[in-house]
Amino acid sequence: MRRLGLFFSIDCISFTCLTVMYALLDLGGLVPPIGRTLIVQFFLVDSIIAALQVLLDRFSPMKDKMGYKLMALQFLFVLLPVFCIGGLVFAWFPLNLEGVVYAFLICLVVYWAVIGLLIVKYRADANEINKAIQDRRKNGT
Amino acid sequence: MKLHIEQSNEADEVEITIKCGIMDERLAALVRQIQLYTFSVPVQKENQSLTLPLEDVFYFESVDEKTFAYTADDVFTCALRLYELEQTLDKTTFIRVSKACILNTARVQSVSPLLGARLEALLDNREKVLINRHYVPAFKAQFGIL
């Protein structure tokens, strides 16, 4: 259940961030107009990324104290679908230096947006636990 | 709630009976505390064998296949393996928080979120213990949060 929640959280947050970012670039005339096909493609790739992140959460052997290795692996699992499916199959961006750099930067922004919002969620969870700890101590149990 | 205490020289051991309609979270927590009171753990320090009351233990940690019991300001070696302690301490305030650590949640002062869905627990002695993301749901359940 927790992993299903994680899947939908990652999927929804990353899809929203990516779509809004692309729409802003579209408004600036920097990318081709956003259309229905592109939105469905975004959703498909985002869902694959979310599924990979959940699998990583389940099977990750990472035990590093700060979690940096895990974050690097998470980001790699964002880049792989974007470049392999988005770049090669759907041709979202030209496979030249400029296109690859733009795609990498967009991935980076979306990844940190997802991490940031998940941290807000984890902080809310921690606050809930702290309240339960205080209640338990107040009740003397 | 009625509380009856019968003190008698004829009683060989302490016997606690709880009569209740519904086992709510406060009562379940009280039962955990009583279970904690009834257990003690055999430990060693400087070739001396001691018995440590469980409520004094902040956490157990396994390092290089040896188990250590940490109190507020002392460390003892424990002959029991971590998985044996986990089984013995089931339904008490102790809970596994990482592959190498069993934490006494009664000694947790507060928690803070860390990257990677992990938590850092601040204990009463200001020591910090890491709660691995795989154990966070069970840790939350200890406090009645599902």
Coordinates of C-alpha atoms in Angstrom, one line a residue:
Chain A
M1 CA 0.0 0.0 0.0
R2 CA 2.9 2.4 0.9
R3 CA 4.6 1.6 -2.4
L4 CA 1.3 2.2 -4.3
G5 CA 1.1 5.6 -2.6
L6 CA 4.7 6.3 -3.5
F7 CA 4.0 5.3 -7.1
F8 CA 1.1 7.7 -7.5
S9 CA 2.9 10.5 -5.6
I10 CA 5.9 10.3 -7.9
D11 CA 3.8 9.8 -11.0
C12 CA 1.4 12.8 -10.3
I13 CA 4.1 15.2 -9.1
S14 CA 6.5 14.5 -11.9
F15 CA 3.8 14.6 -14.6
T16 CA 2.5 17.9 -13.3
C17 CA 6.0 19.5 -13.0
L18 CA 7.0 18.2 -16.5
T19 CA 3.8 19.4 -18.2
V20 CA 3.9 22.8 -16.5
M21 CA 7.6 23.3 -17.4
Y22 CA 7.0 22.2 -21.0
A23 CA 3.9 24.5 -21.2
L24 CA 6.1 27.5 -20.0
L25 CA 8.7 26.7 -22.6
D26 CA 5.9 26.5 -25.2
L27 CA 4.6 29.9 -24.1
G28 CA 8.2 31.2 -24.6
G29 CA 8.2 29.7 -28.1
L30 CA 11.3 27.6 -27.2
V31 CA 9.6 24.2 -27.9
P32 CA 7.0 22.9 -30.4
P33 CA 3.4 23.4 -29.1
I34 CA 2.2 21.0 -26.5
G35 CA -0.4 18.6 -27.8
R36 CA -2.6 15.6 -26.7
T37 CA -0.1 13.1 -28.0
L38 CA 2.8 14.7 -26.1
I39 CA 0.8 14.8 -22.9
V40 CA 0.0 11.0 -23.2
Q41 CA 3.7 10.3 -23.9
F42 CA 4.7 12.4 -20.8
F43 CA 2.3 10.4 -18.7
L44 CA 3.6 7.1 -20.1
V45 CA 7.2 7.9 -19.5
D46 CA 6.4 9.4 -16.0
S47 CA 4.6 6.2 -15.1
I48 CA 7.6 4.1 -16.2
I49 CA 9.9 6.4 -14.1
A50 CA 7.6 6.1 -11.1
A51 CA 7.5 2.3 -11.4
L52 CA 11.3 2.1 -11.6
Q53 CA 11.6 4.3 -8.5
V54 CA 9.2 2.0 -6.6
L55 CA 11.2 -1.1 -7.7
L56 CA 14.4 0.7 -6.6
D57 CA 12.7 1.4 -3.2
R58 CA 11.9 -2.3 -2.9
F59 CA 15.2 -3.8 -4.1
S60 CA 17.8 -1.2 -3.4
P61 CA 20.8 -2.6 -1.7
M62 CA 22.0 0.9 -0.7
K63 CA 22.9 1.4 2.9
D64 CA 24.9 4.6 2.6
K65 CA 24.2 6.8 5.6
M66 CA 23.5 10.1 3.7
G67 CA 21.5 8.5 0.9
Y68 CA 23.6 10.2 -1.8
K69 CA 24.3 7.0 -3.7
L70 CA 20.6 6.1 -3.6
M71 CA 19.8 9.6 -5.0
A72 CA 22.3 9.2 -7.8
L73 CA 20.7 5.8 -8.7
Q74 CA 17.2 7.4 -8.5
F75 CA 18.3 10.1 -10.9
L76 CA 19.9 7.6 -13.3
F77 CA 16.5 5.8 -13.3
V78 CA 14.9 9.1 -14.4
L79 CA 17.5 9.8 -17.1
L80 CA 17.2 6.3 -18.7
P81 CA 13.5 6.4 -19.6
V82 CA 13.7 10.0 -20.7
F83 CA 16.7 9.5 -23.0
C84 CA 15.8 5.9 -24.2
I85 CA 12.0 6.3 -24.6
G86 CA 11.5 10.1 -24.8
G87 CA 14.6 10.8 -26.8
L88 CA 15.0 7.8 -29.1
V89 CA 11.4 6.5 -29.5
F90 CA 9.3 9.7 -29.1
A91 CA 11.9 12.1 -30.4
W92 CA 11.1 14.8 -27.7
F93 CA 14.4 16.5 -28.3
P94 CA 17.1 16.5 -30.9
L95 CA 20.0 14.1 -30.0
N96 CA 22.7 16.8 -30.3
L97 CA 24.6 18.4 -27.4
E98 CA 22.1 21.3 -27.0
G99 CA 19.1 18.9 -26.9
V100 CA 20.7 16.5 -24.5
V101 CA 21.8 19.3 -22.1
Y102 CA 18.2 20.8 -22.1
A103 CA 16.7 17.4 -21.5
F104 CA 19.2 16.7 -18.7
L105 CA 18.4 20.1 -17.0
I106 CA 14.7 19.5 -17.3
C107 CA 15.1 16.1 -15.7
L108 CA 17.2 17.6 -12.9
V109 CA 14.5 20.3 -12.1
V110 CA 11.7 17.7 -12.2
Y111 CA 13.7 15.3 -10.0
W112 CA 14.4 18.0 -7.4
A113 CA 10.7 19.1 -7.5
V114 CA 9.6 15.6 -6.7
I115 CA 12.2 15.2 -4.0
G116 CA 11.3 18.6 -2.5
L117 CA 7.6 17.7 -2.4
L118 CA 8.3 14.2 -1.0
I119 CA 10.4 15.9 1.8
V120 CA 7.4 18.1 2.6
K121 CA 5.3 14.9 2.9
Y122 CA 8.0 13.2 5.1
R123 CA 8.2 16.3 7.3
A124 CA 4.4 16.1 7.8
D125 CA 4.8 12.4 8.7
A126 CA 7.5 13.3 11.2
N127 CA 5.3 16.0 12.7
E128 CA 2.5 13.5 13.2
I129 CA 4.9 11.1 14.9
N130 CA 6.2 13.9 17.2
K131 CA 2.7 14.7 18.2
A132 CA 2.0 11.1 19.0
I133 CA 5.3 11.0 21.1
Q134 CA 4.2 14.1 23.0
D135 CA 0.7 12.7 23.6
R136 CA 2.2 9.4 24.8
R137 CA 4.5 11.2 27.2
K138 CA 1.7 13.5 28.4
N139 CA -0.5 10.5 29.2
G140 CA 2.4 8.8 30.9
T141 CA 2.2 5.7 28.7
Chain B
M1 CA -10.8 2.9 35.8
K2 CA -10.6 0.9 39.0
L3 CA -7.2 0.0 40.4
H4 CA -6.9 -2.8 42.9
I5 CA -3.6 -3.6 44.6
E6 CA -3.4 -6.6 46.9
Q7 CA -0.2 -6.7 48.9
S8 CA 0.4 -10.0 50.8
N9 CA 3.4 -12.0 52.1
E10 CA 1.8 -15.1 50.6
A11 CA 2.1 -13.9 47.1
D12 CA 5.2 -15.6 45.5
E13 CA 5.3 -13.4 42.4
V14 CA 3.7 -10.3 41.0
E15 CA 0.5 -11.1 39.1
I16 CA -1.3 -8.5 37.0
T17 CA -4.7 -9.1 35.5
I18 CA -6.4 -6.5 33.3
K19 CA -10.2 -6.7 32.8
C20 CA -11.4 -4.5 29.9
G21 CA -14.1 -4.1 27.3
I22 CA -12.1 -2.6 24.5
M23 CA -8.3 -2.6 24.2
D24 CA -7.7 1.0 23.1
E25 CA -4.3 2.5 22.2
R26 CA -3.7 3.9 25.8
L27 CA -4.4 0.5 27.3
A28 CA -2.2 -1.3 24.7
A29 CA 0.6 1.1 25.5
L30 CA 0.2 0.4 29.2
V31 CA 0.3 -3.4 28.5
R32 CA 3.6 -2.8 26.5
Q33 CA 5.0 -0.9 29.5
I34 CA 4.0 -3.8 31.9
Q35 CA 5.6 -6.3 29.5
L36 CA 8.7 -4.2 29.5
Y37 CA 8.8 -4.2 33.3
T38 CA 8.6 -8.0 33.5
F39 CA 11.6 -8.5 31.1
S40 CA 15.2 -8.0 31.8
V41 CA 18.2 -8.8 29.7
P42 CA 21.4 -10.6 30.7
V43 CA 24.4 -8.4 29.7
Q44 CA 28.1 -8.3 30.4
K45 CA 30.5 -5.5 31.2
E46 CA 34.2 -5.9 32.0
N47 CA 33.8 -9.7 32.6
Q48 CA 30.9 -9.0 35.0
S49 CA 27.5 -10.6 34.3
L50 CA 24.6 -8.3 35.1
T51 CA 20.9 -8.2 34.5
L52 CA 19.7 -5.0 32.9
P53 CA 16.0 -3.9 33.2
L54 CA 14.7 -3.4 29.7
E55 CA 13.3 0.1 30.4
D56 CA 16.9 1.3 31.0
V57 CA 17.9 0.1 27.5
F58 CA 17.8 2.8 24.8
Y59 CA 18.6 0.5 21.9
F60 CA 20.4 -2.7 20.9
E61 CA 22.9 -2.6 18.1
S62 CA 24.7 -5.4 16.3
V63 CA 28.3 -4.6 15.3
D64 CA 30.6 -7.2 13.8
E65 CA 28.2 -10.0 14.8
K66 CA 28.3 -8.9 18.5
T67 CA 25.2 -7.4 20.2
F68 CA 25.5 -4.3 22.3
A69 CA 22.9 -2.8 24.7
Y70 CA 23.0 1.0 25.1
T71 CA 21.7 2.7 28.2
A72 CA 21.6 6.5 28.8
D73 CA 25.4 6.6 29.4
D74 CA 26.7 3.1 29.2
V75 CA 27.3 0.2 26.8
F76 CA 27.0 -3.5 27.6
T77 CA 27.6 -6.6 25.5
C78 CA 24.7 -8.9 25.2
A79 CA 24.9 -12.6 24.5
L80 CA 21.5 -12.7 22.6
R81 CA 21.5 -12.1 18.8
L82 CA 19.4 -9.3 17.4
Y83 CA 16.8 -11.6 15.9
E84 CA 16.4 -13.4 19.2
L85 CA 15.9 -10.0 20.9
E86 CA 13.4 -9.0 18.2
Q87 CA 11.3 -12.2 18.9
T88 CA 11.5 -11.7 22.7
L89 CA 10.6 -8.1 22.6
D90 CA 7.6 -8.5 20.3
K91 CA 4.7 -6.4 21.4
T92 CA 6.8 -4.2 23.6
T93 CA 8.1 -0.6 23.0
F94 CA 11.1 -2.1 21.2
I95 CA 11.1 -2.2 17.4
R96 CA 13.6 -3.0 14.7
V97 CA 14.6 0.3 12.9
S98 CA 17.4 -0.9 10.7
K99 CA 19.2 -4.2 9.9
A100 CA 21.5 -3.6 12.9
C101 CA 19.4 -1.8 15.4
I102 CA 16.4 -2.4 17.7
L103 CA 15.2 0.8 19.3
N104 CA 13.2 1.5 22.5
T105 CA 10.5 3.9 21.2
A106 CA 9.7 4.9 24.8
R107 CA 13.1 6.6 24.8
V108 CA 12.5 8.6 21.6
Q109 CA 12.1 12.3 22.2
S110 CA 11.4 13.4 18.6
V111 CA 12.1 12.4 15.0
S112 CA 13.3 14.4 12.0
P113 CA 12.9 13.5 8.3
L114 CA 16.0 12.7 6.2
L115 CA 16.6 12.3 2.5
G116 CA 15.5 8.9 1.1
A117 CA 12.4 8.6 3.2
R118 CA 14.4 7.9 6.4
L119 CA 13.9 9.3 9.9
E120 CA 16.4 10.3 12.5
A121 CA 15.3 9.7 16.1
L122 CA 16.6 11.9 18.9
L123 CA 16.7 10.0 22.1
D124 CA 16.4 11.2 25.7
N125 CA 20.2 11.2 26.1
R126 CA 20.5 13.4 23.0
E127 CA 21.9 10.5 21.0
K128 CA 20.6 10.1 17.4
V129 CA 19.6 6.8 15.8
L130 CA 18.8 6.3 12.1
I131 CA 15.4 4.7 11.2
N132 CA 15.8 3.0 7.8
R133 CA 13.0 3.7 5.3
H134 CA 11.9 0.1 5.2
Y135 CA 11.2 0.2 8.9
V136 CA 9.4 3.6 9.0
P137 CA 5.9 2.2 8.5
A138 CA 6.3 -0.3 11.4
F139 CA 7.8 2.6 13.5
K140 CA 4.8 4.8 12.8
A141 CA 2.5 1.9 13.6
Q142 CA 4.1 1.8 17.1
F143 CA 2.6 5.2 17.7
G144 CA -0.8 4.2 16.3
I145 CA -0.2 6.0 13.0
L146 CA -1.1 3.8 9.9

